[in-house]
Amino acid sequence: MMINTLVRNKVKDLSPYNPIQIESLIKLDANENNYTSTLLTQKIVKALTDVKINQYPDSNADGVKSLLAQRLKVSKDQIVVGCGSDQLIFMILSAFINEGDKMLTTTPTFSMYKISNKIVGGETIEVPLKEDFKLDYFQFMRAIKKVSPKVIFLSNPNNPTGGVIPREQIIKIVELSNAIVVVDEAYYEFYQESMMDLVNYYPNLIVLRTLSKAYGLAGARIGYAVASKEMSNILNKVKPPYNISSLDQVAARVCLENCQMVEGVIAEIIEEKNRLSQELTKLTSIRVYESYGNFILIKTINAKELYQFLLNEGVAVRYFGNGNEGLLTDCLRISIGNKIENRTLMKLINTFYSKEQQNPFFSLKVGGS
Ligand code: PMP
């Protein structure tokens, strides 16, 4: 039997989402937090011994929600916890998108919005960012008017560019569209500006956050959505039961109970990012984009060679290709590692460019700064 003939049309031409997992000594390719705290890990391991692994987990992730509610000053029933914010993206689209409905977002942005939308049968409309990777606000508003999207996704700060959308513009988008507006604040802790205070004001607003980035729990898969109670009720209709394992709930609780341990790390990552950014800016062959995340996007005509050189030296960064990646052509995204990792990276980049400059065919032009 040809099972392929039975696959839904929208799914047929999708490829499995296989994040590139590269063995490297220094991993700066997935916007993780490399400042792992042994103390925090020990606390998690200790707490795990009390888990009743023979029983189903709390489907409601109540303990995690209580801690989040306290911190965020919202009520527990405004929070939905997902197996990573990835799952929440999928749940939001499953709840609102009928076959052929339109979802509006920017390009480049986080790829899972479009992939998940395709799976649920929606059509994705992408408004290109400007050449400096800022939102083209007027084009975006025009697109809202033209296509009447049902759902809008805004990554703020944006992965992979690091850029942000001014609050007033997001408010206008929430007010003037008849859409569910999702503000994905996966990198909020590095930016510190949020739309969270407006979830009680706008019933069509959803704020997404995660413990994968600043909190260093990418392996535990904990994301959360905060919205009006009405919205949370809707999202709970499409939430798979027991979506967060008891082990992950424990890890999340311990992490949230000890968040003071993480706060110092966030400050250090921001400081390191600023320092690395300054160093990179000194290189004339690299264009550095301002980033409010825990990563920096750069553009250089030697992106592929630099990526390969770094990889050969044991450092993985994210390469976006040099052909069909649109605005990301010749770009590399570098996650901020710990101090030693960042210094090693910078040393290697300097070595690479000092070698390149001896090459008579070396061209310096990348434009902008
Ligand atoms: N949103 C954005 C903008 C991201 O960059 C990521 C991770 N790369 C996610 C959501 C998903 O994060 P997670 O599923 O680990 O919570």
Coordinates of C-alpha atoms and ligand atoms in Angstrom, one line a residue, residues 30-31 83-87 89 110 113 155-159 184 186-187 208-213 218 221-223 333, ligand 1:
A30 CA 21.1 27.4 19.0
N31 CA 20.7 30.4 21.3
C83 CA 6.2 21.5 25.9
G84 CA 8.4 24.3 24.8
S85 CA 6.9 27.4 23.2
D86 CA 7.1 25.4 20.0
Q87 CA 4.1 23.4 21.2
I89 CA 2.8 28.0 18.6
F110 CA 11.4 32.1 13.7
Y113 CA 5.4 29.9 12.8
S155 CA 9.0 37.6 17.4
N156 CA 10.1 40.4 19.7
P157 CA 13.1 40.4 20.0
N158 CA 13.2 38.7 16.6
N159 CA 15.1 35.5 16.0
D184 CA 6.7 35.8 21.1
A186 CA 11.3 34.0 23.9
Y187 CA 14.2 36.5 24.5
L208 CA 4.7 33.7 24.6
R209 CA 7.7 33.0 26.8
T210 CA 10.1 30.1 27.5
L211 CA 12.5 28.7 30.0
S212 CA 14.8 27.5 27.2
K213 CA 16.8 30.7 26.7
A218 CA 16.1 24.1 26.7
R221 CA 11.0 21.9 27.2
I222 CA 9.0 24.4 29.1
G223 CA 7.3 27.3 27.4
R333 CA 24.0 34.0 13.9
Ligands
PMP1 N1 10.3 31.4 19.7 C1 11.5 31.8 19.3 C2 11.6 33.2 18.8 C3 12.6 31.0 19.4 O1 13.8 31.5 18.9 C4 12.5 29.7 19.9 C5 13.7 28.8 20.0 N2 14.6 28.9 19.0 C6 11.3 29.3 20.3 C7 10.2 30.1 20.2 C8 11.0 27.9 20.8 O2 11.6 27.7 22.0 P1 11.2 26.5 23.0 O3 10.3 25.6 22.2 O4 12.5 25.9 23.4 O5 10.5 27.2 24.1

